[in-house]
Short mmCIF file of C-alpha atoms in Angstrom, two decimals:
data_model
loop_
_atom_site.label_atom_id
_atom_site.label_comp_id
_atom_site.label_asym_id
_atom_site.label_seq_id
_atom_site.Cartn_x
_atom_site.Cartn_y
_atom_site.Cartn_z
CA MET A 1 112.96 68.31 110.64
CA GLN A 2 113.45 72.08 110.90
CA VAL A 3 113.07 72.57 107.12
CA THR A 4 109.83 70.58 106.96
CA ARG A 5 108.49 72.52 109.95
CA LEU A 6 109.30 75.83 108.25
CA LEU A 7 107.69 74.60 105.04
CA ALA A 8 104.58 73.56 106.97
CA ILE A 9 104.47 76.98 108.67
CA SER A 10 104.85 78.66 105.27
CA LEU A 11 102.11 76.68 103.54
CA GLY A 12 99.86 77.14 106.54
CA ALA A 13 100.33 80.92 106.55
CA ILE A 14 99.68 81.20 102.82
CA LEU A 15 96.86 78.69 102.32
CA THR A 16 95.25 76.97 105.29
CA ASN A 17 95.57 79.73 107.90
CA ASN A 18 95.48 82.70 105.54
CA PHE A 19 95.10 85.88 107.58
CA ILE A 20 92.28 87.17 105.38
CA PHE A 21 90.27 84.09 104.46
CA ALA A 22 90.76 81.84 107.49
CA GLN A 23 91.53 84.18 110.40
CA PHE A 24 89.64 87.27 109.14
CA LEU A 25 92.42 89.67 110.12
CA GLY A 26 93.27 92.70 107.99
CA ILE A 27 89.87 93.01 106.33
CA CYS A 28 89.86 96.85 106.21
CA PRO A 29 92.73 97.27 103.73
CA PHE A 30 91.64 94.08 101.99
CA LEU A 31 88.27 95.59 101.08
CA GLY A 32 89.52 99.16 100.66
CA VAL A 33 92.57 98.77 98.42
CA SER A 34 91.38 95.85 96.31
CA LYS A 35 89.66 97.81 93.55
CA LYS A 36 92.71 97.72 91.25
CA SER A 37 95.29 94.97 91.04
CA ASP A 38 98.31 97.32 90.92
CA THR A 39 97.39 99.05 94.18
CA ALA A 40 96.52 95.66 95.68
CA ILE A 41 100.01 94.41 94.86
CA GLY A 42 101.56 97.56 96.36
CA MET A 43 99.55 97.18 99.56
CA GLY A 44 100.31 93.45 99.72
CA LEU A 45 104.05 94.05 99.34
CA ALA A 46 103.99 96.81 101.97
CA VAL A 47 102.12 94.55 104.41
CA THR A 48 104.50 91.65 103.66
CA PHE A 49 107.51 93.86 104.36
CA VAL A 50 106.01 95.20 107.59
CA MET A 51 104.97 91.71 108.76
CA GLY A 52 108.43 90.28 108.11
CA ILE A 53 110.35 93.09 109.79
CA ALA A 54 107.81 93.36 112.63
CA SER A 55 108.13 89.62 113.31
CA ALA A 56 111.90 89.95 113.64
CA ILE A 57 111.82 93.05 115.84
CA THR A 58 108.93 91.94 118.04
CA TYR A 59 110.72 88.63 118.67
CA ALA A 60 113.63 90.59 120.17
CA VAL A 61 111.28 92.95 122.03
CA ASN A 62 109.42 89.97 123.47
CA LEU A 63 112.69 88.46 124.77
CA ILE A 64 113.42 91.73 126.58
CA LEU A 65 109.89 91.91 128.00
CA VAL A 66 110.09 88.31 129.27
CA LYS A 67 113.47 88.95 130.95
CA LEU A 68 112.03 92.01 132.68
CA GLY A 69 108.82 90.21 133.65
CA LEU A 70 106.71 92.60 131.57
CA GLU A 71 104.91 90.09 129.34
CA PHE A 72 101.65 91.94 129.93
CA MET A 73 103.06 94.86 127.90
CA GLN A 74 103.46 92.79 124.71
CA THR A 75 100.52 94.26 122.83
CA VAL A 76 101.47 97.86 123.58
CA ALA A 77 105.13 97.29 122.71
CA PHE A 78 104.23 95.48 119.49
CA ILE A 79 101.88 98.29 118.42
CA LEU A 80 104.66 100.85 118.99
CA VAL A 81 107.11 98.79 116.90
CA ILE A 82 104.57 98.40 114.08
CA ALA A 83 103.70 102.11 114.12
CA ALA A 84 107.37 103.06 113.81
CA LEU A 85 107.85 100.64 110.91
CA VAL A 86 104.84 101.98 109.06
CA GLN A 87 106.09 105.53 109.48
CA PHE A 88 109.40 104.48 107.94
CA ILE A 89 107.65 102.81 105.00
CA GLU A 90 105.38 105.80 104.50
CA MET A 91 108.36 108.18 104.30
CA PHE A 92 110.18 105.79 101.94
CA LEU A 93 107.19 105.44 99.58
CA LYS A 94 106.48 109.16 99.61
CA LYS A 95 110.05 109.90 98.53
CA SER A 96 110.80 107.02 96.16
CA MET A 97 107.38 105.92 94.79
CA PRO A 98 104.99 108.87 94.95
CA ALA A 99 102.47 107.27 92.55
CA LEU A 100 102.06 104.22 94.80
CA TYR A 101 102.00 106.47 97.87
CA THR A 102 99.13 108.48 96.35
CA ALA A 103 97.30 105.36 95.17
CA LEU A 104 97.41 103.75 98.62
CA GLY A 105 96.17 106.98 100.20
CA ILE A 106 94.65 106.61 103.63
CA TYR A 107 95.18 102.85 103.66
CA LEU A 108 98.94 103.13 104.07
CA PRO A 109 98.72 104.58 107.60
CA LEU A 110 96.06 101.96 108.31
CA ILE A 111 98.78 99.29 108.21
CA THR A 112 99.62 100.58 111.68
CA THR A 113 96.25 99.42 112.94
CA ASN A 114 96.07 96.42 110.60
CA CYS A 115 95.22 93.59 112.94
CA ALA A 116 96.98 91.10 110.63
CA VAL A 117 100.34 92.73 111.40
CA LEU A 118 99.67 92.76 115.13
CA GLY A 119 98.18 89.28 114.84
CA VAL A 120 101.34 87.81 113.34
CA ALA A 121 103.44 89.24 116.18
CA LEU A 122 101.08 87.90 118.84
CA LEU A 123 100.73 84.51 117.12
CA ASN A 124 104.52 84.17 117.00
CA VAL A 125 104.56 84.49 120.79
CA GLN A 126 101.52 82.24 121.27
CA ASN A 127 102.94 79.50 119.03
CA GLU A 128 106.36 79.85 120.72
CA TYR A 129 108.20 80.18 117.42
CA ASN A 130 111.95 80.74 117.45
CA PHE A 131 113.47 83.67 115.56
CA ILE A 132 113.66 81.97 112.15
CA ALA A 133 110.16 80.49 112.42
CA SER A 134 108.82 83.92 113.47
CA VAL A 135 110.33 85.66 110.46
CA VAL A 136 109.20 82.88 108.09
CA TYR A 137 105.68 83.06 109.52
CA GLY A 138 105.65 86.84 109.19
CA VAL A 139 106.88 86.90 105.59
CA THR A 140 104.70 84.03 104.40
CA GLY A 141 101.71 85.44 106.27
CA GLY A 142 102.30 88.64 104.31
CA LEU A 143 102.57 86.63 101.09
CA GLY A 144 99.25 85.00 101.95
CA PHE A 145 97.79 88.50 102.43
CA LEU A 146 99.28 89.51 99.07
CA LEU A 147 97.78 86.46 97.36
CA ALA A 148 94.36 87.11 98.89
CA ILE A 149 94.25 90.81 98.06
CA TYR A 150 95.55 90.26 94.51
CA LEU A 151 93.04 87.50 93.76
CA PHE A 152 90.24 89.62 95.16
CA ALA A 153 91.34 92.69 93.17
CA THR A 154 91.42 90.76 89.89
CA VAL A 155 87.95 89.36 90.55
CA ARG A 156 86.65 92.83 91.48
CA GLU A 157 88.06 94.26 88.26
CA ARG A 158 86.12 91.64 86.30
CA THR A 159 82.88 92.06 88.26
CA GLU A 160 82.94 95.77 87.46
CA PHE A 161 81.86 94.92 83.91
CA SER A 162 79.70 91.92 84.79
CA ASP A 163 75.95 91.71 84.64
CA TYR A 164 74.37 91.26 88.07
CA PRO A 165 71.31 92.72 89.81
CA LYS A 166 71.46 96.45 90.53
CA SER A 167 70.97 95.81 94.27
CA PHE A 168 74.38 94.07 94.35
CA GLU A 169 76.34 97.03 92.94
CA GLY A 170 79.35 98.20 94.91
CA PHE A 171 80.02 96.78 98.34
CA PRO A 172 77.46 93.92 98.36
CA ILE A 173 79.04 92.18 95.36
CA ALA A 174 82.47 92.68 96.94
CA LEU A 175 81.32 90.93 100.12
CA ILE A 176 79.79 88.06 98.17
CA THR A 177 82.97 87.71 96.12
CA SER A 178 85.19 87.69 99.20
CA GLY A 179 82.94 85.09 100.80
CA LEU A 180 83.26 82.84 97.75
CA LEU A 181 87.03 83.23 97.77
CA ALA A 182 87.09 82.36 101.48
CA LEU A 183 85.08 79.22 100.70
CA ALA A 184 87.61 78.29 98.02
CA PHE A 185 90.47 78.72 100.51
CA MET A 186 88.54 76.64 103.01
CA GLY A 187 89.21 73.72 100.69
CA PHE A 188 92.82 73.81 101.91
CA SER A 189 91.81 73.25 105.54
CA GLY A 190 92.67 69.83 106.82
CA LEU A 191 95.45 69.60 104.24
CA GLU A 192 98.33 67.64 105.70
CA VAL A 193 101.43 67.72 103.56
CA TRP A 194 103.99 66.59 106.13
CA PRO A 195 102.80 64.92 109.29
CA MET A 196 104.44 66.56 112.30
#
């Protein structure tokens, strides 16, 4: 039962409840870093790492807050944890992968305020997931983000050389493309693989 529940959580986070296309969280880096597929993959991997680690740490932080009767401080505590994690990742990328660090630019610090990362921590609490389910939801939610941003980047690379009206150049064609991708992902809604 536990394995099927984790599989259902995983498929839900990647396809049916994708943070970008179904819950509309994390749109800023999605639109900003998706011009090239290599930077999109780098951002997706960074977000996946942060979401997975943040899910694990915020689970423990939430247990402490509940014991102390400070549940109302969840959002503030979770933001502090996420900010610290992003600082760690930023220092690591700057030292070990300077090309990716430069390519991500301003969007790397924006992971701190990425509502998808905060959203996964808050949804773990709201859905009352245990530790393993929280980490699985965080990692697969990040993988769903990675899938969305990579698909969008590959489509944007192709539309760069496509023929469309001049009034759609730049951001308008990106919004139309993301809307069409969201409609495609909407086809997964109502999908029931394993009845719970």
